[in-house]
mmCIF file of C-alpha atoms in Angstrom:
data_model
loop_
_atom_site.group_PDB
_atom_site.id
_atom_site.type_symbol
_atom_site.label_atom_id
_atom_site.label_comp_id
_atom_site.label_asym_id
_atom_site.label_seq_id
_atom_site.Cartn_x
_atom_site.Cartn_y
_atom_site.Cartn_z
ATOM 1 C CA MET A 1 -51.681 -127.564 -79.568
ATOM 2 C CA ASN A 2 -51.795 -127.455 -75.800
ATOM 3 C CA GLN A 3 -54.819 -128.829 -73.927
ATOM 4 C CA PRO A 4 -56.662 -126.182 -72.595
ATOM 5 C CA ILE A 5 -56.899 -126.034 -69.025
ATOM 6 C CA PRO A 6 -60.304 -126.395 -67.140
ATOM 7 C CA PHE A 7 -62.063 -123.210 -66.297
ATOM 8 C CA GLY A 8 -61.556 -121.856 -62.916
ATOM 9 C CA ALA A 9 -58.024 -124.002 -62.393
ATOM 10 C CA GLY A 10 -56.235 -120.804 -63.642
ATOM 11 C CA ARG A 11 -52.734 -120.348 -63.051
ATOM 12 C CA PRO A 12 -50.709 -117.289 -63.149
ATOM 13 C CA THR A 13 -49.447 -116.037 -66.313
ATOM 14 C CA ASP A 14 -47.261 -113.121 -67.004
ATOM 15 C CA THR A 15 -48.426 -112.659 -70.554
ATOM 16 C CA GLY A 16 -47.890 -108.690 -71.018
ATOM 17 C CA ARG A 17 -49.969 -106.494 -72.915
ATOM 18 C CA ASN A 18 -47.769 -106.498 -76.013
ATOM 19 C CA ASP A 19 -47.271 -110.427 -75.999
ATOM 20 C CA LEU A 20 -50.888 -110.648 -75.897
ATOM 21 C CA THR A 21 -51.432 -108.433 -78.760
ATOM 22 C CA ASP A 22 -48.928 -109.894 -80.761
ATOM 23 C CA VAL A 23 -50.756 -113.646 -80.010
ATOM 24 C CA MET A 24 -54.349 -111.833 -81.105
ATOM 25 C CA ARG A 25 -52.771 -110.772 -84.171
ATOM 26 C CA GLN A 26 -51.297 -114.637 -84.523
ATOM 27 C CA VAL A 27 -55.193 -115.732 -83.786
ATOM 28 C CA ALA A 28 -56.435 -113.492 -86.367
ATOM 29 C CA HIS A 29 -54.505 -115.144 -89.133
ATOM 30 C CA GLY A 30 -55.841 -118.472 -88.250
ATOM 31 C CA ASP A 31 -52.723 -119.675 -85.796
ATOM 32 C CA LYS A 32 -54.159 -122.376 -83.466
ATOM 33 C CA HIS A 33 -51.094 -122.141 -81.577
ATOM 34 C CA ALA A 34 -51.490 -118.751 -80.747
ATOM 35 C CA PHE A 35 -55.136 -119.448 -79.671
ATOM 36 C CA SER A 36 -54.004 -122.014 -77.556
ATOM 37 C CA ALA A 37 -51.755 -119.720 -75.763
ATOM 38 C CA LEU A 38 -54.471 -117.090 -75.870
ATOM 39 C CA TYR A 39 -56.929 -119.364 -74.546
ATOM 40 C CA ASP A 40 -54.508 -120.199 -71.517
ATOM 41 C CA ALA A 41 -53.816 -116.438 -70.877
ATOM 42 C CA LEU A 42 -57.358 -115.577 -70.823
ATOM 43 C CA ALA A 43 -59.496 -118.043 -69.868
ATOM 44 C CA PRO A 44 -59.244 -117.986 -65.948
ATOM 45 C CA LEU A 45 -60.081 -113.824 -66.627
ATOM 46 C CA VAL A 46 -63.155 -115.161 -68.933
ATOM 47 C CA PHE A 47 -64.199 -117.510 -66.587
ATOM 48 C CA GLY A 48 -64.153 -115.590 -63.639
ATOM 49 C CA ILE A 49 -66.136 -112.750 -64.980
ATOM 50 C CA VAL A 50 -68.949 -114.734 -66.330
ATOM 51 C CA LEU A 51 -69.291 -116.875 -62.748
ATOM 52 C CA LYS A 52 -69.491 -113.376 -61.300
ATOM 53 C CA VAL A 53 -72.443 -112.737 -63.121
ATOM 54 C CA VAL A 54 -74.328 -115.986 -64.040
ATOM 55 C CA ARG A 55 -73.300 -117.646 -60.649
ATOM 56 C CA ASP A 56 -74.034 -121.348 -62.153
ATOM 57 C CA ARG A 57 -70.669 -123.266 -62.314
ATOM 58 C CA ALA A 58 -72.083 -125.280 -65.448
ATOM 59 C CA GLN A 59 -73.704 -122.264 -67.377
ATOM 60 C CA SER A 60 -70.977 -120.149 -66.730
ATOM 61 C CA GLU A 61 -68.682 -122.895 -68.334
ATOM 62 C CA GLU A 62 -70.719 -123.073 -71.358
ATOM 63 C CA VAL A 63 -70.517 -119.307 -71.524
ATOM 64 C CA ALA A 64 -66.685 -118.936 -70.921
ATOM 65 C CA GLN A 65 -66.442 -121.507 -73.766
ATOM 66 C CA GLU A 66 -68.847 -119.250 -76.150
ATOM 67 C CA VAL A 67 -66.449 -115.925 -75.258
ATOM 68 C CA MET A 68 -63.102 -117.786 -76.200
ATOM 69 C CA ILE A 69 -65.009 -119.147 -79.177
ATOM 70 C CA ASP A 70 -66.090 -115.126 -80.247
ATOM 71 C CA LEU A 71 -62.241 -114.130 -79.403
ATOM 72 C CA TRP A 72 -61.073 -116.857 -81.961
ATOM 73 C CA ARG A 73 -63.835 -115.927 -84.567
ATOM 74 C CA GLN A 74 -63.573 -112.350 -84.054
ATOM 75 C CA ALA A 75 -59.794 -111.904 -83.613
ATOM 76 C CA ALA A 76 -59.491 -109.792 -86.728
ATOM 77 C CA ARG A 77 -61.627 -107.005 -85.041
ATOM 78 C CA TYR A 78 -59.294 -106.726 -82.310
ATOM 79 C CA ARG A 79 -58.045 -103.113 -82.100
ATOM 80 C CA PRO A 80 -54.777 -102.679 -79.950
ATOM 81 C CA GLU A 81 -55.377 -98.779 -80.191
ATOM 82 C CA ALA A 82 -58.984 -99.297 -78.437
ATOM 83 C CA GLY A 83 -57.289 -101.025 -75.798
ATOM 84 C CA ALA A 84 -55.983 -104.148 -74.270
ATOM 85 C CA VAL A 85 -56.529 -108.070 -75.125
ATOM 86 C CA ARG A 86 -57.600 -108.510 -71.661
ATOM 87 C CA THR A 87 -59.977 -105.314 -71.364
ATOM 88 C CA TRP A 88 -61.201 -106.483 -75.006
ATOM 89 C CA ALA A 89 -61.873 -110.198 -73.592
ATOM 90 C CA ALA A 90 -63.543 -108.788 -70.216
ATOM 91 C CA THR A 91 -65.660 -107.028 -71.969
ATOM 92 C CA ILE A 92 -67.085 -109.626 -74.473
ATOM 93 C CA ALA A 93 -67.111 -111.797 -71.037
ATOM 94 C CA HIS A 94 -69.339 -109.761 -69.564
ATOM 95 C CA ARG A 95 -71.894 -109.109 -72.258
ATOM 96 C CA ARG A 96 -72.102 -112.676 -72.890
ATOM 97 C CA ALA A 97 -72.937 -113.105 -69.805
ATOM 98 C CA VAL A 98 -75.627 -110.817 -69.068
ATOM 99 C CA ASP A 99 -76.737 -111.809 -72.280
ATOM 100 C CA ARG A 100 -77.329 -115.174 -70.545
ATOM 101 C CA VAL A 101 -78.858 -113.777 -67.483
ATOM 102 C CA ARG A 102 -81.377 -111.878 -69.333
ATOM 103 C CA SER A 103 -81.932 -114.913 -71.511
ATOM 104 C CA ALA A 104 -82.734 -117.191 -68.693
ATOM 105 C CA GLN A 105 -85.123 -114.320 -66.938
ATOM 106 C CA ALA A 106 -86.747 -113.885 -70.146
ATOM 107 C CA ALA A 107 -87.673 -117.437 -70.334
ATOM 108 C CA THR A 108 -88.648 -117.678 -66.631
ATOM 109 C CA ASP A 109 -90.829 -114.472 -67.563
ATOM 110 C CA ARG A 110 -92.544 -116.500 -70.206
ATOM 111 C CA GLU A 111 -92.968 -119.358 -68.129
ATOM 112 C CA HIS A 112 -94.482 -117.969 -65.485
ATOM 113 C CA ALA A 113 -96.624 -115.820 -67.463
ATOM 114 C CA GLN A 114 -97.505 -119.119 -69.440
ATOM 115 C CA ALA A 115 -98.640 -120.768 -66.393
ATOM 116 C CA ALA A 116 -100.335 -117.892 -65.403
ATOM 117 C CA ARG A 117 -102.449 -117.365 -68.743
ATOM 118 C CA GLU A 118 -103.455 -121.067 -68.032
ATOM 119 C CA HIS A 119 -104.200 -120.751 -64.703
ATOM 120 C CA THR A 120 -106.558 -117.730 -65.429
ATOM 121 C CA THR A 121 -108.157 -119.540 -68.329
ATOM 122 C CA ALA A 122 -109.369 -122.602 -66.382
ATOM 123 C CA PHE A 123 -110.766 -120.105 -63.824
ATOM 124 C CA ASP A 124 -112.390 -117.967 -66.318
ATOM 125 C CA GLU A 125 -114.131 -121.260 -67.811
ATOM 126 C CA VAL A 126 -115.372 -122.233 -64.285
ATOM 127 C CA ALA A 127 -116.407 -118.717 -63.680
ATOM 128 C CA GLU A 128 -118.234 -118.932 -66.904
ATOM 129 C CA GLN A 129 -120.129 -122.378 -66.422
ATOM 130 C CA VAL A 130 -121.470 -121.254 -63.258
ATOM 131 C CA GLU A 131 -122.674 -118.000 -64.459
ATOM 132 C CA THR A 132 -124.179 -119.386 -67.528
ATOM 133 C CA ARG A 133 -125.720 -121.968 -65.391
ATOM 134 C CA LEU A 134 -127.107 -119.173 -62.759
ATOM 135 C CA GLU A 135 -128.631 -116.713 -65.269
ATOM 136 C CA SER A 136 -130.114 -120.179 -66.861
ATOM 137 C CA GLU A 137 -131.764 -120.883 -63.615
ATOM 138 C CA GLN A 138 -132.969 -117.007 -63.038
ATOM 139 C CA VAL A 139 -134.282 -117.379 -66.836
ATOM 140 C CA ARG A 140 -136.405 -120.623 -66.078
ATOM 141 C CA ARG A 141 -137.677 -119.016 -62.691
ATOM 142 C CA CYS A 142 -138.581 -115.943 -64.437
ATOM 143 C CA LEU A 143 -140.469 -117.619 -66.993
ATOM 144 C CA ARG A 144 -142.605 -119.468 -64.522
ATOM 145 C CA GLY A 145 -143.744 -116.159 -63.463
ATOM 146 C CA LEU A 146 -145.306 -115.407 -66.740
ATOM 147 C CA THR A 147 -149.265 -116.506 -67.938
ATOM 148 C CA GLU A 148 -149.049 -119.732 -70.103
ATOM 149 C CA LEU A 149 -149.875 -117.589 -73.071
ATOM 150 C CA GLN A 150 -146.711 -115.690 -72.800
ATOM 151 C CA ARG A 151 -144.171 -118.407 -72.045
ATOM 152 C CA GLN A 152 -145.371 -120.004 -74.944
ATOM 153 C CA ALA A 153 -145.094 -116.814 -77.043
ATOM 154 C CA VAL A 154 -141.849 -115.947 -75.234
ATOM 155 C CA THR A 155 -140.439 -119.265 -75.825
ATOM 156 C CA LEU A 156 -141.410 -120.039 -79.238
ATOM 157 C CA ALA A 157 -139.948 -116.505 -80.646
ATOM 158 C CA TYR A 158 -136.612 -116.430 -78.527
ATOM 159 C CA TYR A 159 -135.687 -120.357 -77.999
ATOM 160 C CA GLN A 160 -137.214 -121.297 -81.690
ATOM 161 C CA GLY A 161 -136.819 -118.095 -83.653
ATOM 162 C CA LEU A 162 -140.337 -118.067 -84.851
ATOM 163 C CA THR A 163 -141.680 -113.977 -86.235
ATOM 164 C CA TYR A 164 -144.858 -112.840 -84.242
ATOM 165 C CA ARG A 165 -146.949 -114.187 -86.758
ATOM 166 C CA GLU A 166 -145.982 -117.667 -86.685
ATOM 167 C CA VAL A 167 -146.458 -117.617 -83.324
ATOM 168 C CA ALA A 168 -149.641 -116.512 -83.463
ATOM 169 C CA GLU A 169 -150.364 -119.180 -86.305
ATOM 170 C CA THR A 170 -148.714 -121.834 -84.095
ATOM 171 C CA LEU A 171 -150.735 -121.035 -80.852
ATOM 172 C CA ARG A 172 -154.014 -120.266 -82.780
ATOM 173 C CA THR A 173 -154.507 -116.703 -81.545
ATOM 174 C CA PRO A 174 -154.500 -113.128 -83.165
ATOM 175 C CA LEU A 175 -151.422 -111.617 -83.862
ATOM 176 C CA PRO A 176 -152.345 -108.555 -81.883
ATOM 177 C CA THR A 177 -152.653 -110.660 -78.984
ATOM 178 C CA ILE A 178 -149.619 -112.140 -79.468
ATOM 179 C CA LYS A 179 -148.130 -108.718 -79.412
ATOM 180 C CA THR A 180 -149.274 -107.495 -76.606
ATOM 181 C CA ARG A 181 -148.763 -110.648 -74.509
ATOM 182 C CA MET A 182 -145.192 -110.913 -75.903
ATOM 183 C CA ARG A 183 -144.749 -107.115 -74.845
ATOM 184 C CA ASP A 184 -146.218 -107.514 -71.577
ATOM 185 C CA GLY A 185 -144.302 -110.791 -71.029
ATOM 186 C CA LEU A 186 -140.622 -109.348 -71.874
ATOM 187 C CA ILE A 187 -141.238 -106.657 -69.539
ATOM 188 C CA ARG A 188 -142.041 -108.987 -66.565
ATOM 189 C CA LEU A 189 -138.950 -111.185 -67.291
ATOM 190 C CA ARG A 190 -136.806 -107.678 -67.563
ATOM 191 C CA ASP A 191 -137.964 -106.257 -64.136
ATOM 192 C CA CYS A 192 -137.367 -110.188 -62.956
ATOM 193 C CA MET A 193 -134.097 -110.739 -64.295
ATOM 194 C CA GLY A 194 -133.236 -107.098 -62.768
ATOM 195 C CA VAL A 195 -132.224 -105.401 -66.156
ATOM 196 C CA THR A 196 -132.433 -101.826 -66.406
ATOM 197 C CA THR A 197 -132.579 -100.230 -69.815
#
């Protein structure tokens, strides 16, 4: 089998339409020598098309090799009545090149989206921590504005989860007084925090 020519080193070929059709038939039957002739005839064309689309020489060489392998594998699918071998090869080359560009662009888009998500997440975590800290400070400041009994009742009910009755027992204060103090304390907290109902 002849050594394949390097991509881009193209040499002129005078292989005609009928000759390539015959070569393609032989390739379809697994003839390696015919594939070598086909390779020599089409590699420069395939590489040129791919390079125009992909624009990166190393990637273009990879894609062109993939196209040539496709031509070997799909040789039995070639139909002369549908067009010339060169046209068929050019179509496959163009499709493969476009697929490579799209794939590379999709990978770049995914990387950018991931980087943006990571950056946004870090920002959101910081913003959330700052917001929580500010809210905690505001709650502490507003609690300081309550009477001692209101502050104790609200703290026991909301931070320790006690019921009205348990708060009344803990503070040794009548239940109706605790309910009134908590209602008044919560109204003052709401107003202090700027919460609207």
